[in-house]
PDB file of C-alpha atoms and ligand atoms in Angstrom:
ATOM      1  CA  UNK A   1       0.000   0.000   0.000  1.00 62.00           C
ATOM      2  CA  UNK A   2       1.099   3.575  -0.606  1.00 63.00           C
ATOM      3  CA  UNK A   3      -0.344   6.139   1.826  1.00 68.00           C
ATOM      4  CA  UNK A   4      -3.054   3.576   2.522  1.00 75.00           C
ATOM      5  CA  UNK A   5      -3.899   3.428  -1.188  1.00 86.00           C
ATOM      6  CA  UNK A   6      -4.125   0.342  -3.354  1.00 93.00           C
ATOM      7  CA  UNK A   7      -1.218   0.362  -5.811  1.00 96.00           C
ATOM      8  CA  UNK A   8      -2.446  -0.388  -9.322  1.00 97.00           C
ATOM      9  CA  UNK A   9       0.175  -0.563 -12.055  1.00 98.00           C
ATOM     10  CA  UNK A  10      -0.793  -1.029 -15.716  1.00 98.00           C
ATOM     11  CA  UNK A  11       1.950  -1.951 -18.184  1.00 97.00           C
ATOM     12  CA  UNK A  12       1.310  -0.853 -21.758  1.00 96.00           C
ATOM     13  CA  UNK A  13       3.367  -1.300 -24.911  1.00 95.00           C
ATOM     14  CA  UNK A  14       3.779  -3.509 -27.958  1.00 94.00           C
ATOM     15  CA  UNK A  15       4.438  -7.235 -27.596  1.00 88.00           C
ATOM     16  CA  UNK A  16       8.128  -7.800 -26.911  1.00 87.00           C
ATOM     17  CA  UNK A  17       8.721  -4.394 -25.308  1.00 92.00           C
ATOM     18  CA  UNK A  18       9.836  -6.113 -22.106  1.00 89.00           C
ATOM     19  CA  UNK A  19       6.619  -5.846 -20.114  1.00 91.00           C
ATOM     20  CA  UNK A  20       7.029  -9.344 -18.648  1.00 88.00           C
ATOM     21  CA  UNK A  21      10.591  -8.694 -17.499  1.00 88.00           C
ATOM     22  CA  UNK A  22       9.720  -5.342 -15.960  1.00 95.00           C
ATOM     23  CA  UNK A  23       6.642  -6.895 -14.371  1.00 95.00           C
ATOM     24  CA  UNK A  24       8.871  -9.339 -12.462  1.00 93.00           C
ATOM     25  CA  UNK A  25      10.834  -6.459 -10.999  1.00 94.00           C
ATOM     26  CA  UNK A  26       7.768  -4.413 -10.047  1.00 96.00           C
ATOM     27  CA  UNK A  27       5.949  -7.267  -8.303  1.00 96.00           C
ATOM     28  CA  UNK A  28       9.054  -8.039  -6.226  1.00 96.00           C
ATOM     29  CA  UNK A  29       9.684  -4.417  -5.347  1.00 95.00           C
ATOM     30  CA  UNK A  30       6.104  -3.641  -4.315  1.00 94.00           C
ATOM     31  CA  UNK A  31       4.843  -7.103  -3.263  1.00 95.00           C
ATOM     32  CA  UNK A  32       1.822  -7.068  -5.550  1.00 96.00           C
ATOM     33  CA  UNK A  33       0.625  -9.938  -7.791  1.00 97.00           C
ATOM     34  CA  UNK A  34       1.293 -10.070 -11.532  1.00 96.00           C
ATOM     35  CA  UNK A  35      -1.918 -10.344 -13.522  1.00 96.00           C
ATOM     36  CA  UNK A  36      -0.998 -11.241 -17.082  1.00 94.00           C
ATOM     37  CA  UNK A  37      -4.085 -11.977 -19.162  1.00 95.00           C
ATOM     38  CA  UNK A  38      -1.831 -13.661 -21.761  1.00 92.00           C
ATOM     39  CA  UNK A  39      -0.481 -16.066 -19.101  1.00 91.00           C
ATOM     40  CA  UNK A  40      -3.950 -16.777 -17.699  1.00 92.00           C
ATOM     41  CA  UNK A  41      -5.274 -17.496 -21.203  1.00 93.00           C
ATOM     42  CA  UNK A  42      -2.302 -19.722 -22.095  1.00 91.00           C
ATOM     43  CA  UNK A  43      -2.843 -21.597 -18.794  1.00 90.00           C
ATOM     44  CA  UNK A  44      -6.507 -22.107 -19.707  1.00 90.00           C
ATOM     45  CA  UNK A  45      -5.495 -23.453 -23.129  1.00 91.00           C
ATOM     46  CA  UNK A  46      -3.021 -25.896 -21.564  1.00 89.00           C
ATOM     47  CA  UNK A  47      -5.629 -27.091 -19.085  1.00 92.00           C
ATOM     48  CA  UNK A  48      -8.192 -27.450 -21.866  1.00 93.00           C
ATOM     49  CA  UNK A  49     -10.879 -25.440 -20.034  1.00 91.00           C
ATOM     50  CA  UNK A  50     -13.846 -24.022 -21.945  1.00 90.00           C
ATOM     51  CA  UNK A  51     -12.278 -20.547 -21.690  1.00 89.00           C
ATOM     52  CA  UNK A  52      -9.059 -21.976 -23.163  1.00 91.00           C
ATOM     53  CA  UNK A  53     -10.917 -23.584 -26.046  1.00 92.00           C
ATOM     54  CA  UNK A  54     -12.669 -20.323 -26.875  1.00 92.00           C
ATOM     55  CA  UNK A  55      -9.446 -18.262 -26.578  1.00 93.00           C
ATOM     56  CA  UNK A  56      -7.173 -20.591 -28.572  1.00 93.00           C
ATOM     57  CA  UNK A  57      -8.572 -19.794 -32.015  1.00 90.00           C
ATOM     58  CA  UNK A  58      -7.983 -16.058 -31.523  1.00 92.00           C
ATOM     59  CA  UNK A  59      -4.568 -16.364 -29.909  1.00 90.00           C
ATOM     60  CA  UNK A  60      -2.934 -18.547 -32.561  1.00 87.00           C
ATOM     61  CA  UNK A  61      -3.924 -15.926 -35.155  1.00 85.00           C
ATOM     62  CA  UNK A  62      -2.600 -13.061 -33.043  1.00 82.00           C
ATOM     63  CA  UNK A  63      -6.084 -11.618 -32.672  1.00 88.00           C
ATOM     64  CA  UNK A  64      -7.565 -10.285 -29.466  1.00 91.00           C
ATOM     65  CA  UNK A  65      -9.755 -12.590 -27.418  1.00 95.00           C
ATOM     66  CA  UNK A  66     -13.268 -11.062 -27.033  1.00 96.00           C
ATOM     67  CA  UNK A  67     -13.462  -8.322 -24.392  1.00 96.00           C
ATOM     68  CA  UNK A  68     -16.215  -9.997 -22.324  1.00 94.00           C
ATOM     69  CA  UNK A  69     -14.130 -13.159 -21.834  1.00 93.00           C
ATOM     70  CA  UNK A  70     -11.079 -11.188 -20.751  1.00 95.00           C
ATOM     71  CA  UNK A  71     -12.877  -8.827 -18.386  1.00 93.00           C
ATOM     72  CA  UNK A  72     -14.625 -11.799 -16.750  1.00 90.00           C
ATOM     73  CA  UNK A  73     -11.346 -13.529 -16.030  1.00 91.00           C
ATOM     74  CA  UNK A  74      -9.775 -10.320 -14.691  1.00 94.00           C
ATOM     75  CA  UNK A  75     -12.751  -9.631 -12.423  1.00 93.00           C
ATOM     76  CA  UNK A  76     -12.459 -13.152 -11.014  1.00 91.00           C
ATOM     77  CA  UNK A  77      -8.725 -12.828 -10.545  1.00 94.00           C
ATOM     78  CA  UNK A  78      -8.820  -9.531  -8.589  1.00 96.00           C
ATOM     79  CA  UNK A  79     -11.218 -11.032  -6.062  1.00 95.00           C
ATOM     80  CA  UNK A  80      -8.422 -13.193  -4.733  1.00 95.00           C
ATOM     81  CA  UNK A  81      -6.911 -12.141  -1.450  1.00 96.00           C
ATOM     82  CA  UNK A  82      -3.454 -11.423  -2.860  1.00 96.00           C
ATOM     83  CA  UNK A  83      -4.866  -8.408  -4.767  1.00 96.00           C
ATOM     84  CA  UNK A  84      -6.054  -6.642  -1.618  1.00 94.00           C
ATOM     85  CA  UNK A  85      -3.164  -4.160  -1.542  1.00 94.00           C
ATOM     86  CA  UNK A  86      -2.830  -3.730  -5.276  1.00 96.00           C
ATOM     87  CA  UNK A  87      -1.921  -5.492  -8.502  1.00 97.00           C
ATOM     88  CA  UNK A  88       0.120  -5.200 -11.652  1.00 98.00           C
ATOM     89  CA  UNK A  89      -1.786  -5.598 -14.922  1.00 97.00           C
ATOM     90  CA  UNK A  90       0.225  -6.801 -17.886  1.00 94.00           C
ATOM     91  CA  UNK A  91      -1.521  -7.136 -21.252  1.00 91.00           C
ATOM     92  CA  UNK A  92      -4.784  -5.745 -19.909  1.00 95.00           C
ATOM     93  CA  UNK A  93      -6.520  -3.422 -20.730  1.00 96.00           C
ATOM     94  CA  UNK A  94      -5.716  -3.950 -24.398  1.00 92.00           C
ATOM     95  CA  UNK A  95      -8.136  -1.530 -26.104  1.00 93.00           C
ATOM     96  CA  UNK A  96     -10.322   1.414 -25.185  1.00 92.00           C
ATOM     97  CA  UNK A  97     -13.369  -0.738 -24.409  1.00 94.00           C
ATOM     98  CA  UNK A  98     -11.341  -2.804 -21.946  1.00 96.00           C
ATOM     99  CA  UNK A  99      -9.936   0.408 -20.429  1.00 95.00           C
ATOM    100  CA  UNK A 100     -13.457   1.681 -19.818  1.00 95.00           C
ATOM    101  CA  UNK A 101     -14.381  -1.680 -18.303  1.00 94.00           C
ATOM    102  CA  UNK A 102     -11.218  -1.551 -16.190  1.00 95.00           C
ATOM    103  CA  UNK A 103     -12.081   1.809 -14.623  1.00 94.00           C
ATOM    104  CA  UNK A 104     -15.637   0.565 -13.964  1.00 95.00           C
ATOM    105  CA  UNK A 105     -14.539  -2.581 -12.076  1.00 95.00           C
ATOM    106  CA  UNK A 106     -15.524  -2.618  -8.387  1.00 95.00           C
ATOM    107  CA  UNK A 107     -11.859  -3.326  -7.666  1.00 96.00           C
ATOM    108  CA  UNK A 108     -10.822   0.168  -8.815  1.00 95.00           C
ATOM    109  CA  UNK A 109     -11.913   2.627  -6.161  1.00 92.00           C
ATOM    110  CA  UNK A 110     -11.120   6.203  -5.181  1.00 90.00           C
ATOM    111  CA  UNK A 111      -8.573   4.663  -2.892  1.00 91.00           C
ATOM    112  CA  UNK A 112      -6.521   3.306  -5.803  1.00 94.00           C
ATOM    113  CA  UNK A 113      -3.265   4.874  -6.943  1.00 95.00           C
ATOM    114  CA  UNK A 114      -3.137   4.052 -10.663  1.00 96.00           C
ATOM    115  CA  UNK A 115       0.065   4.342 -12.722  1.00 97.00           C
ATOM    116  CA  UNK A 116       0.015   3.353 -16.390  1.00 97.00           C
ATOM    117  CA  UNK A 117       3.484   2.832 -17.837  1.00 98.00           C
ATOM    118  CA  UNK A 118       3.923   2.690 -21.597  1.00 97.00           C
ATOM    119  CA  UNK A 119       7.140   0.923 -22.644  1.00 97.00           C
ATOM    120  CA  UNK A 120       7.570   2.087 -26.210  1.00 96.00           C
ATOM    121  CA  UNK A 121       9.490   0.172 -28.928  1.00 95.00           C
ATOM    122  CA  UNK A 122       9.686   0.433 -32.753  1.00 95.00           C
ATOM    123  CA  UNK A 123       8.197  -2.409 -34.851  1.00 93.00           C
ATOM    124  CA  UNK A 124      11.529  -3.655 -36.313  1.00 93.00           C
ATOM    125  CA  UNK A 125      12.876  -4.101 -32.797  1.00 92.00           C
ATOM    126  CA  UNK A 126       9.692  -5.935 -31.732  1.00 93.00           C
ATOM    127  CA  UNK A 127      10.032  -8.423 -34.612  1.00 92.00           C
ATOM    128  CA  UNK A 128      13.718  -9.000 -33.878  1.00 91.00           C
ATOM    129  CA  UNK A 129      13.101  -9.576 -30.181  1.00 89.00           C
ATOM    130  CA  UNK A 130      10.029 -11.807 -30.483  1.00 90.00           C
ATOM    131  CA  UNK A 131      11.282 -14.070 -33.240  1.00 91.00           C
ATOM    132  CA  UNK A 132      14.294 -14.813 -31.021  1.00 94.00           C
ATOM    133  CA  UNK A 133      12.187 -15.546 -27.985  1.00 92.00           C
ATOM    134  CA  UNK A 134      12.041 -19.080 -26.561  1.00 95.00           C
ATOM    135  CA  UNK A 135       9.477 -20.163 -23.991  1.00 94.00           C
ATOM    136  CA  UNK A 136       9.431 -22.932 -21.397  1.00 95.00           C
ATOM    137  CA  UNK A 137       6.008 -24.619 -21.538  1.00 93.00           C
ATOM    138  CA  UNK A 138       6.669 -26.164 -18.120  1.00 94.00           C
ATOM    139  CA  UNK A 139       7.815 -23.316 -15.801  1.00 94.00           C
ATOM    140  CA  UNK A 140       6.853 -20.435 -18.161  1.00 89.00           C
ATOM    141  CA  UNK A 141      10.368 -18.928 -18.153  1.00 92.00           C
ATOM    142  CA  UNK A 142      11.221 -16.789 -21.146  1.00 90.00           C
ATOM    143  CA  UNK A 143      14.627 -16.704 -22.827  1.00 93.00           C
ATOM    144  CA  UNK A 144      15.995 -14.785 -25.783  1.00 91.00           C
ATOM    145  CA  UNK A 145      18.647 -15.960 -28.222  1.00 94.00           C
ATOM    146  CA  UNK A 146      20.097 -12.445 -28.351  1.00 88.00           C
ATOM    147  CA  UNK A 147      20.301 -11.247 -24.764  1.00 83.00           C
ATOM    148  CA  UNK A 148      19.109 -14.040 -22.440  1.00 89.00           C
ATOM    149  CA  UNK A 149      20.595 -17.122 -24.054  1.00 95.00           C
ATOM    150  CA  UNK A 150      19.689 -20.484 -22.480  1.00 97.00           C
ATOM    151  CA  UNK A 151      22.827 -22.300 -21.298  1.00 97.00           C
ATOM    152  CA  UNK A 152      22.021 -25.744 -22.679  1.00 96.00           C
ATOM    153  CA  UNK A 153      21.693 -26.378 -26.416  1.00 96.00           C
ATOM    154  CA  UNK A 154      21.728 -29.741 -28.192  1.00 96.00           C
ATOM    155  CA  UNK A 155      21.664 -29.525 -32.005  1.00 93.00           C
ATOM    156  CA  UNK A 156      19.088 -26.782 -32.625  1.00 90.00           C
ATOM    157  CA  UNK A 157      17.137 -27.353 -29.433  1.00 95.00           C
ATOM    158  CA  UNK A 158      17.465 -25.178 -26.354  1.00 97.00           C
ATOM    159  CA  UNK A 159      16.620 -26.249 -22.778  1.00 98.00           C
ATOM    160  CA  UNK A 160      15.295 -24.287 -19.830  1.00 98.00           C
ATOM    161  CA  UNK A 161      17.907 -23.031 -17.318  1.00 97.00           C
ATOM    162  CA  UNK A 162      15.389 -23.393 -14.501  1.00 97.00           C
ATOM    163  CA  UNK A 163      13.699 -26.759 -15.016  1.00 97.00           C
ATOM    164  CA  UNK A 164      15.537 -28.404 -17.932  1.00 97.00           C
ATOM    165  CA  UNK A 165      12.454 -28.705 -20.190  1.00 97.00           C
ATOM    166  CA  UNK A 166      12.744 -28.326 -23.944  1.00 97.00           C
ATOM    167  CA  UNK A 167      12.111 -24.697 -24.963  1.00 97.00           C
ATOM    168  CA  UNK A 168       9.642 -23.874 -27.711  1.00 96.00           C
ATOM    169  CA  UNK A 169       8.673 -20.943 -29.930  1.00 93.00           C
ATOM    170  CA  UNK A 170       5.203 -19.929 -28.805  1.00 89.00           C
ATOM    171  CA  UNK A 171       2.647 -20.061 -31.630  1.00 85.00           C
ATOM    172  CA  UNK A 172       2.023 -16.355 -31.137  1.00 81.00           C
ATOM    173  CA  UNK A 173       5.782 -15.609 -31.528  1.00 88.00           C
ATOM    174  CA  UNK A 174       5.948 -16.975 -35.081  1.00 89.00           C
ATOM    175  CA  UNK A 175       6.835 -14.181 -37.544  1.00 88.00           C
ATOM    176  CA  UNK A 176       3.483 -14.034 -39.338  1.00 90.00           C
ATOM    177  CA  UNK A 177       1.649 -13.948 -36.010  1.00 90.00           C
ATOM    178  CA  UNK A 178       3.999 -11.255 -34.681  1.00 91.00           C
ATOM    179  CA  UNK A 179       3.185  -9.077 -37.704  1.00 90.00           C
ATOM    180  CA  UNK A 180      -0.493  -9.614 -37.066  1.00 90.00           C
ATOM    181  CA  UNK A 181      -0.097  -8.839 -33.359  1.00 89.00           C
ATOM    182  CA  UNK A 182       1.633  -5.575 -34.297  1.00 92.00           C
ATOM    183  CA  UNK A 183      -1.192  -4.701 -36.678  1.00 92.00           C
ATOM    184  CA  UNK A 184      -3.690  -5.375 -33.901  1.00 89.00           C
ATOM    185  CA  UNK A 185      -1.554  -3.385 -31.443  1.00 92.00           C
ATOM    186  CA  UNK A 186      -1.372  -0.336 -33.704  1.00 91.00           C
ATOM    187  CA  UNK A 187      -5.081  -0.367 -34.395  1.00 91.00           C
ATOM    188  CA  UNK A 188      -5.993  -0.437 -30.684  1.00 90.00           C
ATOM    189  CA  UNK A 189      -3.100   1.156 -28.784  1.00 91.00           C
ATOM    190  CA  UNK A 190      -3.627   4.783 -29.847  1.00 91.00           C
ATOM    191  CA  UNK A 191      -7.080   5.248 -28.289  1.00 93.00           C
ATOM    192  CA  UNK A 192      -6.028   3.169 -25.254  1.00 94.00           C
ATOM    193  CA  UNK A 193      -2.962   5.315 -24.597  1.00 94.00           C
ATOM    194  CA  UNK A 194      -5.020   8.481 -25.146  1.00 94.00           C
ATOM    195  CA  UNK A 195      -7.525   7.192 -22.589  1.00 95.00           C
ATOM    196  CA  UNK A 196      -4.899   6.765 -19.874  1.00 96.00           C
ATOM    197  CA  UNK A 197      -3.383  10.128 -20.794  1.00 96.00           C
ATOM    198  CA  UNK A 198      -6.744  11.849 -20.273  1.00 96.00           C
ATOM    199  CA  UNK A 199      -6.997  10.163 -16.877  1.00 95.00           C
ATOM    200  CA  UNK A 200      -3.625  11.776 -16.044  1.00 96.00           C
ATOM    201  CA  UNK A 201      -1.968   8.510 -15.100  1.00 97.00           C
ATOM    202  CA  UNK A 202       0.231   7.849 -18.155  1.00 97.00           C
ATOM    203  CA  UNK A 203       4.060   7.673 -18.083  1.00 98.00           C
ATOM    204  CA  UNK A 204       6.107   6.891 -21.211  1.00 97.00           C
ATOM    205  CA  UNK A 205       9.418   5.008 -21.059  1.00 97.00           C
ATOM    206  CA  UNK A 206      11.711   4.357 -24.058  1.00 96.00           C
ATOM    207  CA  UNK A 207      11.999   0.542 -24.256  1.00 95.00           C
ATOM    208  CA  UNK A 208      15.048   0.564 -26.531  1.00 92.00           C
ATOM    209  CA  UNK A 209      17.440   1.890 -23.867  1.00 92.00           C
ATOM    210  CA  UNK A 210      17.986  -1.571 -22.371  1.00 88.00           C
ATOM    211  CA  UNK A 211      16.443  -3.543 -19.556  1.00 89.00           C
ATOM    212  CA  UNK A 212      18.408  -1.942 -16.708  1.00 93.00           C
ATOM    213  CA  UNK A 213      17.705   1.640 -17.730  1.00 96.00           C
ATOM    214  CA  UNK A 214      14.022   0.881 -18.281  1.00 96.00           C
ATOM    215  CA  UNK A 215      13.824  -0.693 -14.789  1.00 96.00           C
ATOM    216  CA  UNK A 216      15.440   2.359 -13.204  1.00 97.00           C
ATOM    217  CA  UNK A 217      13.030   4.706 -14.948  1.00 97.00           C
ATOM    218  CA  UNK A 218      10.024   2.635 -13.902  1.00 97.00           C
ATOM    219  CA  UNK A 219      11.133   2.494 -10.267  1.00 96.00           C
ATOM    220  CA  UNK A 220      11.641   6.282 -10.353  1.00 96.00           C
ATOM    221  CA  UNK A 221       8.090   6.732 -11.605  1.00 96.00           C
ATOM    222  CA  UNK A 222       6.584   4.426  -9.005  1.00 95.00           C
ATOM    223  CA  UNK A 223       8.493   5.603  -5.926  1.00 90.00           C
TER     224      UNK A 223
HETATM  225  P1  AMP B 301       0.365 -11.474 -24.404  1.00 97.19           P
HETATM  226  O1  AMP B 301       1.099 -12.588 -23.754  1.00 97.19           O
HETATM  227  O2  AMP B 301      -0.117 -10.423 -23.433  1.00 97.19           O
HETATM  228  O3  AMP B 301       1.106 -10.857 -25.566  1.00 97.19           O
HETATM  229  O4  AMP B 301      -0.973 -12.096 -25.030  1.00 97.19           O
HETATM  230  C1  AMP B 301      -0.934 -13.138 -25.984  1.00 97.19           C
HETATM  231  C2  AMP B 301      -2.283 -13.228 -26.682  1.00 97.19           C
HETATM  232  O5  AMP B 301      -3.326 -13.429 -25.694  1.00 97.19           O
HETATM  233  C3  AMP B 301      -2.727 -11.980 -27.425  1.00 97.19           C
HETATM  234  O6  AMP B 301      -2.189 -11.944 -28.739  1.00 97.19           O
HETATM  235  C4  AMP B 301      -4.245 -12.133 -27.411  1.00 97.19           C
HETATM  236  O7  AMP B 301      -4.687 -13.075 -28.365  1.00 97.19           O
HETATM  237  C5  AMP B 301      -4.507 -12.721 -26.029  1.00 97.19           C
HETATM  238  N1  AMP B 301      -4.731 -11.665 -25.013  1.00 97.19           N
HETATM  239  C6  AMP B 301      -3.952 -11.395 -23.919  1.00 97.19           C
HETATM  240  N2  AMP B 301      -4.462 -10.385 -23.199  1.00 97.19           N
HETATM  241  C7  AMP B 301      -5.584  -9.992 -23.853  1.00 97.19           C
HETATM  242  C8  AMP B 301      -6.550  -8.963 -23.621  1.00 97.19           C
HETATM  243  N3  AMP B 301      -6.454  -8.128 -22.574  1.00 97.19           N
HETATM  244  N4  AMP B 301      -7.584  -8.851 -24.508  1.00 97.19           N
HETATM  245  C9  AMP B 301      -7.708  -9.682 -25.548  1.00 97.19           C
HETATM  246  N5  AMP B 301      -6.824 -10.651 -25.835  1.00 97.19           N
HETATM  247  C10 AMP B 301      -5.765 -10.815 -25.004  1.00 97.19           C
END
């Protein structure tokens, strides 16, 4: 809590801007849970739940899952006890409709201190970063063949540093899907960013300056 207020952090930015990495730092620093709609949806797909089945078709194409499905899962998630003192939202809200829904949730009250942080990154850099990303389907760790190279490699296969599982390229990190995700991002991000700006809670950070610098800037904003 900050001054008895719930700390709500919203991470915005294109896929691959480093939201996940920065999220890890923020949740440690402020002891708030990480609510990543992408992770929740991927979990639902792996478990084969009805939500997962509905979401899968959209996700493999790089399209957004329908707003009502996403808002329902977020509303359920914030009811858990660990969100009492605040939460970090990563990948949600994703468009203006979701942003409106977000501000209307019972969870967001006058007693919430909201900070929206936009980590900005040019498209070419997004494509380079995401196509080099490798994902552990077991422990969900993320590696990158450019700057976070997994230690173990046999032939062309990489293995997870944490649990030893074989790393994969997520379906939504395949080049064609990345291009589609960027198209979707550009068509929805403008109004979303504008929305947070009008609410006077937006901070913009340049994502190309490197992970450490971005972390420092974010901590400066939040403390
Ligand atoms: P992410 O891991 O946040 O990049 O999300 C991966 C995919 O999950 C996206 O390309 C969407 O298909 C879906 N997704 C995640 N969050 C949302 C959201 N807030 N609204 C709609 N779809 C989402």
